Coordinates of C-alpha atoms in Angstrom, one line a residue:
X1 CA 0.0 0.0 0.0
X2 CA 1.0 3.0 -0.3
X3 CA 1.1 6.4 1.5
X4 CA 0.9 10.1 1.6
X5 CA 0.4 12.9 3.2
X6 CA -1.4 16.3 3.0
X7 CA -0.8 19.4 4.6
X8 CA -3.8 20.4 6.9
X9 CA -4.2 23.7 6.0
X10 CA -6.7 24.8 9.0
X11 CA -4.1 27.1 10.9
X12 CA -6.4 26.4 14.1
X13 CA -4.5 22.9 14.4
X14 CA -1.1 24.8 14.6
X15 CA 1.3 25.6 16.5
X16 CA 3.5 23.4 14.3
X17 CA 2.3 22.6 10.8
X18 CA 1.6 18.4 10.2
X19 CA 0.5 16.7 8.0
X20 CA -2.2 14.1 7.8
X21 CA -2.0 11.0 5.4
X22 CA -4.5 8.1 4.4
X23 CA -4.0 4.9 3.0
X24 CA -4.8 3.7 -0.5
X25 CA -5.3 -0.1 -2.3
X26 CA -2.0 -0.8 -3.7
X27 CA -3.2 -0.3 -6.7
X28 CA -3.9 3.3 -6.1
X29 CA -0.6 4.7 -7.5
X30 CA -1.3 8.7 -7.3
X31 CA 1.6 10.3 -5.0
X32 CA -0.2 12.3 -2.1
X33 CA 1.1 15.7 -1.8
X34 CA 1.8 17.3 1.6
X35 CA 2.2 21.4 0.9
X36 CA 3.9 23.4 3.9
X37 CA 2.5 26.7 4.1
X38 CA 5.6 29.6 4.3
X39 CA 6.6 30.7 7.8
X40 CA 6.0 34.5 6.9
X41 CA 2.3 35.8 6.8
X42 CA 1.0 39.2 6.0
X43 CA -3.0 39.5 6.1
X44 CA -5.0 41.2 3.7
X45 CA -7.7 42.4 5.8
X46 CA -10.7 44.1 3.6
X47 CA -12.7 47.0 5.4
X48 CA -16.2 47.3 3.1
X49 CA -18.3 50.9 2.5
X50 CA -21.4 51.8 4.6
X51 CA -24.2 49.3 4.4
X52 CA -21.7 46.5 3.1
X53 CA -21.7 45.1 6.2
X54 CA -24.2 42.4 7.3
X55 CA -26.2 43.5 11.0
X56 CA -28.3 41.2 13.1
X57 CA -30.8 42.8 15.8
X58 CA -29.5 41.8 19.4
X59 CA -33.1 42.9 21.4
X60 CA -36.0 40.2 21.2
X61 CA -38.0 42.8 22.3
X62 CA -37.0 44.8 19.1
X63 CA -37.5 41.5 16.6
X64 CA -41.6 41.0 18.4
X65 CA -41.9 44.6 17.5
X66 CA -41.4 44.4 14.0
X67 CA -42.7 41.1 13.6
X68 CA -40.2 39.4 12.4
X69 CA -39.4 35.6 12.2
X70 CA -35.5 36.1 12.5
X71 CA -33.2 38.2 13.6
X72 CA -31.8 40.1 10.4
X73 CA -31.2 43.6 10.7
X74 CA -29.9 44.3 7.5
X75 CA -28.4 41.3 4.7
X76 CA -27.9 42.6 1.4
X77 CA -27.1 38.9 0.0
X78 CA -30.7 38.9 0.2
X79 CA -31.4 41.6 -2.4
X80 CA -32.9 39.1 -4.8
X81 CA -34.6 36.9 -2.2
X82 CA -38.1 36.2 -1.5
X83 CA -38.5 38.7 1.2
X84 CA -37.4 41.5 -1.0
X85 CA -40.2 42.7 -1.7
X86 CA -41.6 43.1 2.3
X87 CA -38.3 44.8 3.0
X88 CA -38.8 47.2 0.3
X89 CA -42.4 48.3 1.5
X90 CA -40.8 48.8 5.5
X91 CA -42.4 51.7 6.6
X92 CA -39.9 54.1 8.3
X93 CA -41.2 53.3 11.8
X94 CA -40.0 49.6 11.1
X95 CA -36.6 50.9 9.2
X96 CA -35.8 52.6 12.5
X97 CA -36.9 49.6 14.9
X98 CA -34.8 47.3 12.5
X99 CA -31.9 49.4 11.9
X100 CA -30.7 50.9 15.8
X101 CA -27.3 51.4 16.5
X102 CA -28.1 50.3 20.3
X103 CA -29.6 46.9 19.1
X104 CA -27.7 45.7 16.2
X105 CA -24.1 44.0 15.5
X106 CA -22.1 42.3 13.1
X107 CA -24.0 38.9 11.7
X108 CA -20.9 36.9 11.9
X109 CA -20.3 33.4 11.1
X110 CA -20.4 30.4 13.5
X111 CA -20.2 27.2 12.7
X112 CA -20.9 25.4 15.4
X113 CA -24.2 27.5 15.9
X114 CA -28.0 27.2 14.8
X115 CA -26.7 26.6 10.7
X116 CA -29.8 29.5 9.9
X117 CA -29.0 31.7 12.7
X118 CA -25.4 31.6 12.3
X119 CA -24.3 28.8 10.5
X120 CA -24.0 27.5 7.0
X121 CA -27.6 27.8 6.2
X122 CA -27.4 32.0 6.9
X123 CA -24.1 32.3 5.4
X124 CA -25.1 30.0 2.4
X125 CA -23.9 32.8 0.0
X126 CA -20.6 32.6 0.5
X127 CA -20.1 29.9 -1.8
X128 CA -16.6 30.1 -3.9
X129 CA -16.6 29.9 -7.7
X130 CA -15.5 27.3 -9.9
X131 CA -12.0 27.7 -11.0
X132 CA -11.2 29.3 -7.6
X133 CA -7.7 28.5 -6.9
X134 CA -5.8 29.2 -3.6
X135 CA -3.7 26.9 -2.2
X136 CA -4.3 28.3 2.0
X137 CA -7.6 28.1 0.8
X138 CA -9.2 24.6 0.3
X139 CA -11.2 21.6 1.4
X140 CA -9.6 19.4 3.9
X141 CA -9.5 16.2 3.1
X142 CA -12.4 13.7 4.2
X143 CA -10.7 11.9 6.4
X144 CA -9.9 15.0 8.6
X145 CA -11.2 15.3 11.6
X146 CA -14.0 18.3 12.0
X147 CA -12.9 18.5 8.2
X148 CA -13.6 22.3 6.3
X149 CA -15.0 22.5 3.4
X150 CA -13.0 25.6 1.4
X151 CA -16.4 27.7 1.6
X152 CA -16.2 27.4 5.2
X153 CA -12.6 28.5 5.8
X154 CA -13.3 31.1 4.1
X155 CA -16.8 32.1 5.9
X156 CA -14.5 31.8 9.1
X157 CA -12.4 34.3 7.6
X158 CA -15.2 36.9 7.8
X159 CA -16.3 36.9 4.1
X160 CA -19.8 35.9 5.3
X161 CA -20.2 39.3 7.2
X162 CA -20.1 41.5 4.5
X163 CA -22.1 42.0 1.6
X164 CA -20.6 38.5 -0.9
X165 CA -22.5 39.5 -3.9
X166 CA -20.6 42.7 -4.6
X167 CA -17.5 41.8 -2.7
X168 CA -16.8 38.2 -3.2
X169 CA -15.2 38.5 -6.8
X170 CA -12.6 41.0 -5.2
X171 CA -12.2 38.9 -2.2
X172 CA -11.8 35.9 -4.3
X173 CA -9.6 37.8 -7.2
X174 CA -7.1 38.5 -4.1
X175 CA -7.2 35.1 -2.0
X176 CA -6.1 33.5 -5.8
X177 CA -4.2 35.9 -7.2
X178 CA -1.9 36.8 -4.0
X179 CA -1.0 33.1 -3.4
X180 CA -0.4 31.9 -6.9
X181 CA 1.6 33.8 -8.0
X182 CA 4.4 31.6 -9.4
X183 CA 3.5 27.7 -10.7
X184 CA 7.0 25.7 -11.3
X185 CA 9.1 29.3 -10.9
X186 CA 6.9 30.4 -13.6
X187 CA 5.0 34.1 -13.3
X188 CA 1.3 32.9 -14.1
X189 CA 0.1 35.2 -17.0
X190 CA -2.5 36.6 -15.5
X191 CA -0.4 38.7 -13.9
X192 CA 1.2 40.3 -16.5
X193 CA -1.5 42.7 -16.6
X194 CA 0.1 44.4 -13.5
X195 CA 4.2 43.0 -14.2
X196 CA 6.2 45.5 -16.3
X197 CA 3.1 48.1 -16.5
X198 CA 3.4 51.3 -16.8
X199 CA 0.8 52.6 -14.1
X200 CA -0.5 55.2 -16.1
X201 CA -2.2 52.6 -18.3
X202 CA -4.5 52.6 -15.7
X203 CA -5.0 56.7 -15.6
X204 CA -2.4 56.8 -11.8
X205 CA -2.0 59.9 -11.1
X206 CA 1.4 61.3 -13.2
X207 CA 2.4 63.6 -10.7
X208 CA 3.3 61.1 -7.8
X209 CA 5.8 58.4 -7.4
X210 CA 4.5 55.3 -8.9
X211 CA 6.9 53.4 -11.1
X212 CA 6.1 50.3 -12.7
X213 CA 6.5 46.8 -10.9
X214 CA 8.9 45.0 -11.4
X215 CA 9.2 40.8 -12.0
X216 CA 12.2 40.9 -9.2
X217 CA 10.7 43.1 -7.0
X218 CA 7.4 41.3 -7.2
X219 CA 10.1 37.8 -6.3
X220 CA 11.8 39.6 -3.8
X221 CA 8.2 40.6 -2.1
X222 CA 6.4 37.0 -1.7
X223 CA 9.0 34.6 -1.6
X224 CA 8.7 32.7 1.7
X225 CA 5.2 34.4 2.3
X226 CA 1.5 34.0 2.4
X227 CA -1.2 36.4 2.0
X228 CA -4.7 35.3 3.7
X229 CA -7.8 37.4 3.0
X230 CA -10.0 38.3 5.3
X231 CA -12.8 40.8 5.6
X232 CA -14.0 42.8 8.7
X233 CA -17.8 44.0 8.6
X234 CA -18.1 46.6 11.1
X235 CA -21.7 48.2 12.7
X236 CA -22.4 50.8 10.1
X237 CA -24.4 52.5 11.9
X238 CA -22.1 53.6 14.5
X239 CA -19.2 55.8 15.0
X240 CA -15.9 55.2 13.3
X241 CA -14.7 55.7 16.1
X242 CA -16.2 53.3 18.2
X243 CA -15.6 50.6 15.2
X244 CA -11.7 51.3 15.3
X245 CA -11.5 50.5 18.8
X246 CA -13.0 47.3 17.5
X247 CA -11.4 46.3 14.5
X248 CA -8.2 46.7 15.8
X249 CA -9.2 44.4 18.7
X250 CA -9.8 41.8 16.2
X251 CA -6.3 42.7 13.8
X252 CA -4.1 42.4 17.1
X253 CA -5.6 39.1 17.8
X254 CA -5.2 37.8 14.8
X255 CA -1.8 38.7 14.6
X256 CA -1.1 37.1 18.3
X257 CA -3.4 34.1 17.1
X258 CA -0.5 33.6 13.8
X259 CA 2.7 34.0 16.0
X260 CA 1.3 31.8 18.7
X261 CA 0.7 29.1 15.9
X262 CA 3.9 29.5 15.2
X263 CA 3.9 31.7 12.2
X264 CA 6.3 35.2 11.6
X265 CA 3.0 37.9 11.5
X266 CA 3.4 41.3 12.4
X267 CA 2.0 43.3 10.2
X268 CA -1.6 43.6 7.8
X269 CA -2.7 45.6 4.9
X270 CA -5.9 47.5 4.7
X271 CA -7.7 47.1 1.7
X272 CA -10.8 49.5 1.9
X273 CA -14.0 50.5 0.0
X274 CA -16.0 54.2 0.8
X275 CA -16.8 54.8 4.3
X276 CA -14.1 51.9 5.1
X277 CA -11.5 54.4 4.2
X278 CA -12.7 56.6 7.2
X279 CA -12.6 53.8 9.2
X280 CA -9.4 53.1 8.4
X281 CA -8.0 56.1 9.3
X282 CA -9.2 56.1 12.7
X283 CA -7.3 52.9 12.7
X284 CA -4.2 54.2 12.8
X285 CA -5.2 57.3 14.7
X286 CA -3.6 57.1 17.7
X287 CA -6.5 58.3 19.8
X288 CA -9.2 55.8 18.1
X289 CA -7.7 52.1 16.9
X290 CA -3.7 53.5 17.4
X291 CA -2.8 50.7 14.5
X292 CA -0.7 52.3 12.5
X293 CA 2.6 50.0 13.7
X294 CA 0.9 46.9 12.8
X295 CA -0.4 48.5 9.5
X296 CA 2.1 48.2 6.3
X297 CA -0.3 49.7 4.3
X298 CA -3.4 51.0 3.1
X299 CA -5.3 50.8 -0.5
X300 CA -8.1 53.2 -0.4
X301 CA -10.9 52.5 -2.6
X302 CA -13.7 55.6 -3.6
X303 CA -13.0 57.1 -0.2
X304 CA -15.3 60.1 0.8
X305 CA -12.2 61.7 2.0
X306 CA -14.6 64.8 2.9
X307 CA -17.6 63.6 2.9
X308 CA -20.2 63.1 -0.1
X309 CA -23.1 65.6 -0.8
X310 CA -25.2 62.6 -1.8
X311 CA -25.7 61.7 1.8
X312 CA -27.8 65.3 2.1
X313 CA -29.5 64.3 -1.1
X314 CA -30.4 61.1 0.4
X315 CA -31.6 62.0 3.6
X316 CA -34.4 64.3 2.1
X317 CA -35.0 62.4 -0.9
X318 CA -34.2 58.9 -0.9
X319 CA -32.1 56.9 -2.9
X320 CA -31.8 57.2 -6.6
X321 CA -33.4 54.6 -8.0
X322 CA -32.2 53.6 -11.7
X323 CA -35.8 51.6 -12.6
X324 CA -36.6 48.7 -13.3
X325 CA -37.3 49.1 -16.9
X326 CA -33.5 47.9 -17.5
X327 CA -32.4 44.6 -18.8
X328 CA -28.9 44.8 -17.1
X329 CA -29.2 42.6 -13.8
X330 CA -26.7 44.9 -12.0
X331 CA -29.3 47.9 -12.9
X332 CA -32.2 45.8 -12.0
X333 CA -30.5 44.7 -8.7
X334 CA -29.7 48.5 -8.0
X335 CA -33.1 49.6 -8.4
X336 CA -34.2 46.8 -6.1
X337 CA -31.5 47.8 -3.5
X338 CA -32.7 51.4 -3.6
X339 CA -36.0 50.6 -2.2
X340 CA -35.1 48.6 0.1
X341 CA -32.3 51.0 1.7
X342 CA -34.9 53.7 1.1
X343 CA -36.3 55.1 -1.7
X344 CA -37.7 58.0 0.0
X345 CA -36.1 60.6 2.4
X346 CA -38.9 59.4 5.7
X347 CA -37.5 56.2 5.4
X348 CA -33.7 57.4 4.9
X349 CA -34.1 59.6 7.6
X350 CA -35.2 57.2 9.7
X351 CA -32.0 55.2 10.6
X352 CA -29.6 57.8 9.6
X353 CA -30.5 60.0 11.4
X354 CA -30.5 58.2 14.1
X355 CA -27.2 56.6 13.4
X356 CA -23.8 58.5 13.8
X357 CA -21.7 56.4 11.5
X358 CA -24.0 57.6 8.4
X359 CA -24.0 61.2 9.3
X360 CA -20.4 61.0 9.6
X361 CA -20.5 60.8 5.1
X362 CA -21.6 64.3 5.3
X363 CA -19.4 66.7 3.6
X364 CA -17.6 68.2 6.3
X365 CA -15.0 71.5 6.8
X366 CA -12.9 70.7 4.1
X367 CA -15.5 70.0 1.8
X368 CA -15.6 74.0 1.1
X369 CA -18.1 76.7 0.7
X370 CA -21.5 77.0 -1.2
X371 CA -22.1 73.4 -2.0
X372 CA -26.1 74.0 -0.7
X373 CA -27.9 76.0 -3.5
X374 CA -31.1 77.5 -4.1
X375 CA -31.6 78.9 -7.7
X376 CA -34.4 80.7 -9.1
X377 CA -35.1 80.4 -13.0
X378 CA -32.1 77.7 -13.0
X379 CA -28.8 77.4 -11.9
X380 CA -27.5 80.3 -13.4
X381 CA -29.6 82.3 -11.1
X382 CA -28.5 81.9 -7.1
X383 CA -30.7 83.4 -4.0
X384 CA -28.1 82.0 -1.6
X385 CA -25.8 79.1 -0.8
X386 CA -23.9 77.3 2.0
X387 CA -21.9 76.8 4.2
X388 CA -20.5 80.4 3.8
X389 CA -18.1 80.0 6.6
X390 CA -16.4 76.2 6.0
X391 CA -19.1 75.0 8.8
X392 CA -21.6 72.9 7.2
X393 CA -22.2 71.5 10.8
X394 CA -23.7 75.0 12.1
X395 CA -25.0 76.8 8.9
X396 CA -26.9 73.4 7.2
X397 CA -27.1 70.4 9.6
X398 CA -28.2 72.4 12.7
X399 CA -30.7 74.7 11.0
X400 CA -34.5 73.9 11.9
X401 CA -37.8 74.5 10.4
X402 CA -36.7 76.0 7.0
X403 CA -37.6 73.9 3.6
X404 CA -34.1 73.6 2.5
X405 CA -33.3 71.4 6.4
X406 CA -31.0 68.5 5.9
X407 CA -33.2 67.5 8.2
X408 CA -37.0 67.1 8.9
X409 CA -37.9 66.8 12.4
X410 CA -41.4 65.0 12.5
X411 CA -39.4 62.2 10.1
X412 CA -36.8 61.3 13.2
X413 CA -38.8 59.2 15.6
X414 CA -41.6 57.7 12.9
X415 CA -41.9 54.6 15.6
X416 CA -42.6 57.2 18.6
X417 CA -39.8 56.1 20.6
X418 CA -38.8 57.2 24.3
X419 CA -35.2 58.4 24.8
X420 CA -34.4 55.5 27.4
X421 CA -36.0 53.1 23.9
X422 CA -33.8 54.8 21.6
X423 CA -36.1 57.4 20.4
X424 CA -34.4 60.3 18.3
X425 CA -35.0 63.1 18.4
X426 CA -33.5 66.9 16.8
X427 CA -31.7 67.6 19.8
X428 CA -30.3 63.8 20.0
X429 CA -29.2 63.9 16.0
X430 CA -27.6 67.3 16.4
X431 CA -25.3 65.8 19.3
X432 CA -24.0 63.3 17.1
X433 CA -23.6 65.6 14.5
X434 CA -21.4 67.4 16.7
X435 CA -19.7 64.4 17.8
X436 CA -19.2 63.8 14.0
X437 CA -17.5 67.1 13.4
X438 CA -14.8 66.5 16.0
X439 CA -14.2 63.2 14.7
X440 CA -13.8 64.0 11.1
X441 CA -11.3 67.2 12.3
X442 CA -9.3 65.0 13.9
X443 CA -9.0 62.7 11.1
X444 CA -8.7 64.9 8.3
X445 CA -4.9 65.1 7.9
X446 CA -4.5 61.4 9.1
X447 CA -3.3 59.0 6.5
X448 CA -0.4 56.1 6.5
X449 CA 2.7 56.9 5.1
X450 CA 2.2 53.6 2.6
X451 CA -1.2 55.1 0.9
X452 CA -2.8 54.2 -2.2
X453 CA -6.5 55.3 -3.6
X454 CA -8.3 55.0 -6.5
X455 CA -11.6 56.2 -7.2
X456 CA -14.0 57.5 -10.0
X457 CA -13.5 60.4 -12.1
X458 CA -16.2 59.7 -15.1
X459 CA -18.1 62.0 -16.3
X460 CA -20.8 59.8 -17.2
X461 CA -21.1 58.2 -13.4
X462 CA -21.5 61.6 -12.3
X463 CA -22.1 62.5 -8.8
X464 CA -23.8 65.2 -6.2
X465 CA -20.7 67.4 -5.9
X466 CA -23.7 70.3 -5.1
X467 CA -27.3 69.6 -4.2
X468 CA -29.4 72.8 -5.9
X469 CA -32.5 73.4 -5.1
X470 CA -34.3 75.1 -8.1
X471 CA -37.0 77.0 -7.3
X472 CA -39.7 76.9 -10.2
X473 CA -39.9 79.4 -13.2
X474 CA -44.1 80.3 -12.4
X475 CA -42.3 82.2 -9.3
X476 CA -42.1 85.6 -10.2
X477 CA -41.4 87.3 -7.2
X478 CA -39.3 85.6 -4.4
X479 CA -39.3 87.6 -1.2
X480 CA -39.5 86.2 1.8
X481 CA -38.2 82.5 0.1
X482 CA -36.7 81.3 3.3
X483 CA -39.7 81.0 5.4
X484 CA -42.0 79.6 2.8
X485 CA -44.0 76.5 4.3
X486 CA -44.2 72.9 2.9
X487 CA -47.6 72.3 1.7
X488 CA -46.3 68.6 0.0
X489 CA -43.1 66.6 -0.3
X490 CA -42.7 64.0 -2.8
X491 CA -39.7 62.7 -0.2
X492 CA -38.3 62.6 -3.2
X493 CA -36.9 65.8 -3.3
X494 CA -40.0 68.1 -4.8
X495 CA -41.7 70.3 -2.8
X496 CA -45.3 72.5 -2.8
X497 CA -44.2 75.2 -1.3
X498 CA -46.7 78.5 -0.2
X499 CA -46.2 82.0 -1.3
X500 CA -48.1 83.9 0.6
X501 CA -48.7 87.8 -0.5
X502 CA -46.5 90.4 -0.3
X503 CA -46.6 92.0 3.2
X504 CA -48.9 89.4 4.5
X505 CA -47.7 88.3 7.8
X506 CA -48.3 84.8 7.0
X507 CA -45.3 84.9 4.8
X508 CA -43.5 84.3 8.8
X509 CA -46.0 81.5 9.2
X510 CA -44.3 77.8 9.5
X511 CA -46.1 75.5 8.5
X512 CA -48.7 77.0 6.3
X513 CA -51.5 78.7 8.4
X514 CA -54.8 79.7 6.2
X515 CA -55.3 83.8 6.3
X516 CA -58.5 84.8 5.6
X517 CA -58.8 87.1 2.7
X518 CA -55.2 86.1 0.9
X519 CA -54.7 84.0 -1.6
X520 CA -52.2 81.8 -1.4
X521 CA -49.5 81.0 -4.5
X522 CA -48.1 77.5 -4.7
X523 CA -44.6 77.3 -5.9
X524 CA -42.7 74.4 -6.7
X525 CA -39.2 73.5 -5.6
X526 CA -36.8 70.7 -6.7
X527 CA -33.7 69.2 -6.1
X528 CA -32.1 69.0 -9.1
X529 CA -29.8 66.3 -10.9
X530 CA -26.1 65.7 -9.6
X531 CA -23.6 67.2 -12.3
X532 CA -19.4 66.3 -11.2
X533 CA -17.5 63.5 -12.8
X534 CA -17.6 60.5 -9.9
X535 CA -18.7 56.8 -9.2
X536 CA -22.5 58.2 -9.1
X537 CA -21.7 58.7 -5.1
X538 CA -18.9 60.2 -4.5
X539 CA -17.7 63.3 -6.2
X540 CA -14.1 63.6 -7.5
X541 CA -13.7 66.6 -5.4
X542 CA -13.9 64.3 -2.1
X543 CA -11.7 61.3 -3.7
X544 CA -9.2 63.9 -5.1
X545 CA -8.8 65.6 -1.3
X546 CA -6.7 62.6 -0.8
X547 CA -3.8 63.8 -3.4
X548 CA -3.2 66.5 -1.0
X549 CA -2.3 64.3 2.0
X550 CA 1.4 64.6 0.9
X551 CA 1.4 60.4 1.7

């Protein structure tokens, strides 16, 4: 008979590596391989963007509320599922219930729990594709005790708490592309495509330090190395802040958990998408996560580096929403995630404002002046704009009562909470807001020496790099503008509003008030569409604020 042995590639049996054999009829002449992993390690550790993180409600009480079955607070995987259609009409009171800072976490992966609370069955989606090839990253063999199956290793890894279906391809591209890179001393041709480039093939920036990688320097890099992915979902809907302290919990354990397995790990790169970038930037902060030792490096990915003016947009009027009328799946999968994240600015307003980690995708003091605008005619027409003083916090967020409000009070608290339930309120969101302007001072000139960042500069993916309210062209006369009441909202970002007559003193009224003997004038005003090259979120403005890091 003959035998053989195979590496078990679980680094939870380590300290030392070993390797497990079985044996096989005589006739069975295929040698059995046993692959030693390298002694070196760097992690890839992936950070995703705001809502790409997979949240499970933690209060019972919460879950009879609503009247759900399960405990699911928010699982994008389950876009195109049966229940996409209930999750699309959530009123906002059930949007705020469901989607609370105080009684949500991370739905992470457990194997050994209920398999459709926290098992296979609820992380069923992270499923790996055919062709996928990584050699840390593979079924054990059957005759392994409490054997893996590749899909699991890699749900253990933390792919399962973030959103699969639009991250899995890049967590996949990197698990197989970062450990096989060579096959018999041989560069694999695939990556040739990054090998002897010339960086500004793909549009890098020509004014910084980037020269082309080399085939040695590639060697000289991942010789005697492996590079496992992981990804970190975070609570979205809290602070940065608080997430940091967190994440690098869970970065410095791993790290301990590869040297005390006897592995050479003392370092991890950040690979980030959107609001993952500010997260990673607290990181390294010394006051928040105070990573930055134990960070090599950090690839930013359409980072709102100053915040995004869609996130206004957003919060009065809902989510764009591409229709369905499209034959492309991604389009038709877009206009389905758009209702269900909120296709309205009640139901936007709802969580987020109630939520510090979304308010913190604001733009904030470095964004600059005048992005608010209200036009008459058309844009070419201004009655005002803001901020006017680099404070977007003071002269928009904390302004009350006036049409143009980021915010709309009576859509806070839609399921009439108590504070000691978690009931918002204006007061409560302007706290956090203030809370969110320290943070994102503190953070504004904090990047890692070792930076990267790509993002979108296409012109036809624009973005809101202003939000312009347009006030309609039957207005002939606009005194007293400011003060106009809301007579109807779309929540989609048009408004009825009321003219009263000249000199009337119901032109002070908020809301509308009927005066007897004047007749009142409605006038329409809109939000109008978003104009700067971008990624259709984030405005090259925001992305470009990076360049001027100096890292």
């Amino acid at each position: 008979m003959q035998e053989g042995f195979k590496l078990a590639t679980d680094l939870r049996t380590h300290p030392q590596q070993k390797a497990e054999g079985f044996a096989t009829p005589a006739q069975d002449r295929a040698p059995q391989i046993a692959n030693f992993a390298p002694k070196r390690v760097l992690p890839i550790i992936f950070l995703p963007g705001i809502m790409g993180s997979n949240l499970k409600i933690t209060d019972k009480k919460r879950i009879s509320k609503i009247g759900q079955k399960d405990n699911k607070a928010w699982r994008p995987d389950d876009i195109g599922g049966s229940n996409a259609r209930e999750l699309a009409n959530t009123s906002p009171r059930d949007r705020q219930l469901r989607l609370d800072p105080a009684t949500t976490d991370v739905d992470r992966y457990d194997p050994t729990g209920e398999s459709n609370v926290s098992g296979d069955e609820r992380h069923a989606k992270v499923k790996l594709t055919d062709g996928f090839n990584s050699p840390d990253l593979t079924d054990d063999p059957p005759t392994k005790r409490d054997s893996l199956t590749a899909a699991q290793k890699a749900r253990l890894r933390g792919w399962g708490e973030v959103y699969f279906g639009s991250y899995g391809q890049l967590l996949e591209l990197l698990e197989s592309r970062l450990n096989n890179i060579y096959v018999d001393g041989t560069l694999r041709a695939e990556w040739r495509d990054v090998v002897g480039v010339d960086p500004s093939i793909w549009m890098a920036d020509r004014t910084l330090p980037q020269n082309h990688l080399t085939e040695q320097e590639l060697k000289k890099a991942v010789t005697g190395c492996i590079f496992p992915v992981y990804a970190m979902g975070y609570n979205w809907l809290k602070p940065c802040a608080t997430n940091a302290d967190e994440i690098s919990r869970r970065i410095s354990d791993l790290i301990k958990k590869y040297d005390h397995d006897g592995f050479e790990c003392n370092k991890v790169i950040l690979v980030t998408h959107s609001m993952g970038g500010l997260l990673a930037r607290a990181l390294i902060h010394p006051k928040y996560g105070g990573l930055e030792s134990s960070v090599l490096g950090i690839v930013h990915g359409v980072q709102p580096a100053i915040g995004a003016a869609a996130a206004y947009k957003r919060i009065r009027a809902g989510f764009e929403d591409p229709g369905m009328a499209h034959t492309d799946p991604k389009q038709i999968e877009a206009s389905v995630a758009s209702k269900i994240i909120g296709n309205f600015g009640d139901e936007v307003t709802a969580f987020l404002a109630n939520s510090p980690g979304g308010l913190e995708l604001l733009p904030n003091q470095e964004y600059g002046n005048g992005w608010l605008k209200v036009t008459h005619q058309d844009r070419s027409h201004p009655l005002a704009s803001w901020p006017r003083n680099n404070d977007p916090y003071s002269e928009i967020y904390s302004v009350k009562g006036k049409w143009y409000s980021l915010l709309r009070e009576e859509w806070i608290n839609p399921a009439d909470l108590d504070a000691k339930m978690g009931g918002g309120s204006f007061s409560r969101t302007i706290r956090y807001l203030n809370e969110v302007k320290t943070f994102r001072a503190e953070i504004t000139n904090i990047y890692h020496p070792i930076s990267y960042a790509h993002y979108g500069a296409d012109e036809q993916r624009v973005a809101y790099g202003n939000v312009v309210w347009q006030i309609s062209r039957n207005c002939v006369n606009t005194a007293g503008w400011e003060s106009w009441p809301i007579t109807d909202d779309t929540r989609q970002g048009t408004l009825d509003l009321l003219r009263w007559a000249e000199g009337s003193e119901a032109n002070k009224a908020f809301p509308a008030r009927k005066v007897s003997g004047v007749a009142p004038r409605p006038i329409q005003a809109r939000i109008g569409p978003p104009t700067e090259p971008g990624d259709q979120t984030v405005p090259m403005r925001s992305a470009d604020h990076q360049l001027k890091s100096g890292r």
